[in-house]
Amino acid sequence: QKEVEQDPGPLSVPEGAIVSLNCTYSNSAFQYFMWYRQYSRKGPELLMYTYSSGNKEDGRFTAQVDKSSKYISLFIRDSQPSDSATYLCAMKPGGTYKYIFGTGTRLKVLA
Amino acid sequence: KAGVTQTPRYLIKTRGQQVTLSCSPISGHRSVSWYQQTPGQGLQFLFEYFSETQRNKGNFPGRFSGRQFSNSRSEMNVSTLELGDSALYLCASSFSQGGVDTEAFFGQGTRLTVV
């Protein structure tokens, strides 16, 4: 079993929809959580960075961390065709330097 | 502020050759990590450097090596290339100083094709 599980998709939604992307993990020591967006043939772009549990909002993006359930989510409000990309979750324990990545979810926002 | 810069962007090499990839981190960042990204395996951690010292290493063979210079720039080297080494190689930099962990920012990657 992988340490971080992420549904590969593809997930297709109409423009303007609320998108929910999720990752589950098995290592209870994970404390730092990140979400990246990656367009085809580009490097990952950092969207959200969260320490420990709770919610964090930035514009149309909201990240949630539920450590008791070992579950993290990224919500995208008012989704746009330009949001079509692969979304990667990443996480690591404190005091370590190696992030563990999910395999990524492909999102398609249809105009 | 300039982002993470990786050079070259594309490389085509022949089996058995060696290759060196370069990464310049964001100014002020002293931690540099390297990842290999393939369609089948996703992002796999190679190694991480801080102040010219390797602090952590992933599960890759010894053909994969790296180093970091005093200006925090980093290089990774792959010797005796195999077809399976074809991948996007990504470099990430972060602040990571004084026990403070920060987010990691990625470069655009170097796409290596081994033929």
mmCIF file of C-alpha atoms in Angstrom, chain B residues 30-106:
data_model
loop_
_atom_site.group_PDB
_atom_site.id
_atom_site.type_symbol
_atom_site.label_atom_id
_atom_site.label_comp_id
_atom_site.label_asym_id
_atom_site.label_seq_id
_atom_site.Cartn_x
_atom_site.Cartn_y
_atom_site.Cartn_z
ATOM 1 C CA ARG B 30 19.662 26.815 0.861
ATOM 2 C CA SER B 31 17.812 23.518 0.518
ATOM 3 C CA VAL B 32 17.669 21.856 -2.891
ATOM 4 C CA SER B 33 15.838 18.600 -3.577
ATOM 5 C CA TRP B 34 15.743 16.510 -6.725
ATOM 6 C CA TYR B 35 12.850 14.371 -7.940
ATOM 7 C CA GLN B 36 12.300 12.052 -10.882
ATOM 8 C CA GLN B 37 8.864 12.131 -12.485
ATOM 9 C CA THR B 38 7.622 9.355 -14.758
ATOM 10 C CA PRO B 39 4.079 8.526 -15.887
ATOM 11 C CA GLY B 40 4.137 5.192 -14.102
ATOM 12 C CA GLN B 41 5.789 6.123 -10.800
ATOM 13 C CA GLY B 42 4.885 9.783 -10.330
ATOM 14 C CA LEU B 43 7.338 11.957 -8.399
ATOM 15 C CA GLN B 44 10.083 9.978 -6.716
ATOM 16 C CA PHE B 45 12.556 11.605 -4.318
ATOM 17 C CA LEU B 46 16.213 11.375 -5.337
ATOM 18 C CA PHE B 47 18.123 13.417 -2.732
ATOM 19 C CA GLU B 48 18.215 16.675 -0.803
ATOM 20 C CA TYR B 49 21.114 19.017 -0.115
ATOM 21 C CA PHE B 50 21.572 21.781 2.406
ATOM 22 C CA SER B 51 24.760 23.829 2.801
ATOM 23 C CA GLU B 52 26.660 21.512 0.472
ATOM 24 C CA THR B 53 25.697 18.420 2.516
ATOM 25 C CA GLN B 54 23.393 15.627 1.438
ATOM 26 C CA ARG B 55 20.818 15.288 4.220
ATOM 27 C CA ASN B 56 18.551 12.656 2.722
ATOM 28 C CA LYS B 57 18.646 10.159 -0.128
ATOM 29 C CA GLY B 58 15.925 8.212 -1.895
ATOM 30 C CA ASN B 59 15.964 4.643 -3.155
ATOM 31 C CA PHE B 60 17.866 5.091 -6.386
ATOM 32 C CA PRO B 61 20.995 3.249 -7.534
ATOM 33 C CA GLY B 62 24.438 4.747 -7.061
ATOM 34 C CA ARG B 63 24.449 5.838 -10.706
ATOM 35 C CA PHE B 64 22.457 8.819 -9.504
ATOM 36 C CA SER B 65 24.536 11.345 -7.614
ATOM 37 C CA GLY B 66 24.425 15.002 -6.782
ATOM 38 C CA ARG B 67 26.256 17.846 -5.211
ATOM 39 C CA GLN B 68 25.659 21.367 -4.008
ATOM 40 C CA PHE B 69 27.971 24.331 -4.280
ATOM 41 C CA SER B 70 28.638 27.123 -1.808
ATOM 42 C CA ASN B 71 26.222 29.413 -3.678
ATOM 43 C CA SER B 72 23.476 26.754 -3.170
ATOM 44 C CA ARG B 73 23.375 25.826 -6.854
ATOM 45 C CA SER B 74 23.095 22.086 -7.305
ATOM 46 C CA GLU B 75 23.906 19.523 -9.945
ATOM 47 C CA MET B 76 22.820 15.960 -10.359
ATOM 48 C CA ASN B 77 24.655 13.380 -12.409
ATOM 49 C CA VAL B 78 23.450 10.135 -13.887
ATOM 50 C CA SER B 79 26.113 7.759 -15.152
ATOM 51 C CA THR B 80 25.758 4.771 -17.456
ATOM 52 C CA LEU B 81 22.337 5.870 -18.653
ATOM 53 C CA GLU B 82 19.597 3.295 -19.138
ATOM 54 C CA LEU B 83 16.415 3.566 -21.189
ATOM 55 C CA GLY B 84 14.434 3.581 -17.943
ATOM 56 C CA ASP B 85 16.138 6.798 -16.858
ATOM 57 C CA SER B 86 14.042 8.709 -19.377
ATOM 58 C CA ALA B 87 11.985 11.076 -17.232
ATOM 59 C CA LEU B 88 11.337 14.643 -16.177
ATOM 60 C CA TYR B 89 13.897 15.577 -13.531
ATOM 61 C CA LEU B 90 12.647 18.254 -11.176
ATOM 62 C CA CYS B 91 14.515 20.414 -8.735
ATOM 63 C CA ALA B 92 12.823 22.096 -5.778
ATOM 64 C CA SER B 93 14.173 24.722 -3.417
ATOM 65 C CA SER B 94 13.041 25.735 0.037
ATOM 66 C CA PHE B 95 14.189 28.015 2.849
ATOM 67 C CA SER B 96 14.620 25.300 5.517
ATOM 68 C CA GLN B 97 16.881 26.973 8.048
ATOM 69 C CA GLY B 98 17.076 26.958 11.822
ATOM 70 C CA GLY B 99 14.635 24.080 12.102
ATOM 71 C CA VAL B 100 12.011 26.004 10.136
ATOM 72 C CA ASP B 101 10.459 24.026 7.317
ATOM 73 C CA THR B 102 8.909 25.934 4.465
ATOM 74 C CA GLU B 103 7.176 25.072 1.253
ATOM 75 C CA ALA B 104 9.089 23.738 -1.735
ATOM 76 C CA PHE B 105 9.116 25.537 -5.082
ATOM 77 C CA PHE B 106 9.821 23.624 -8.264
#
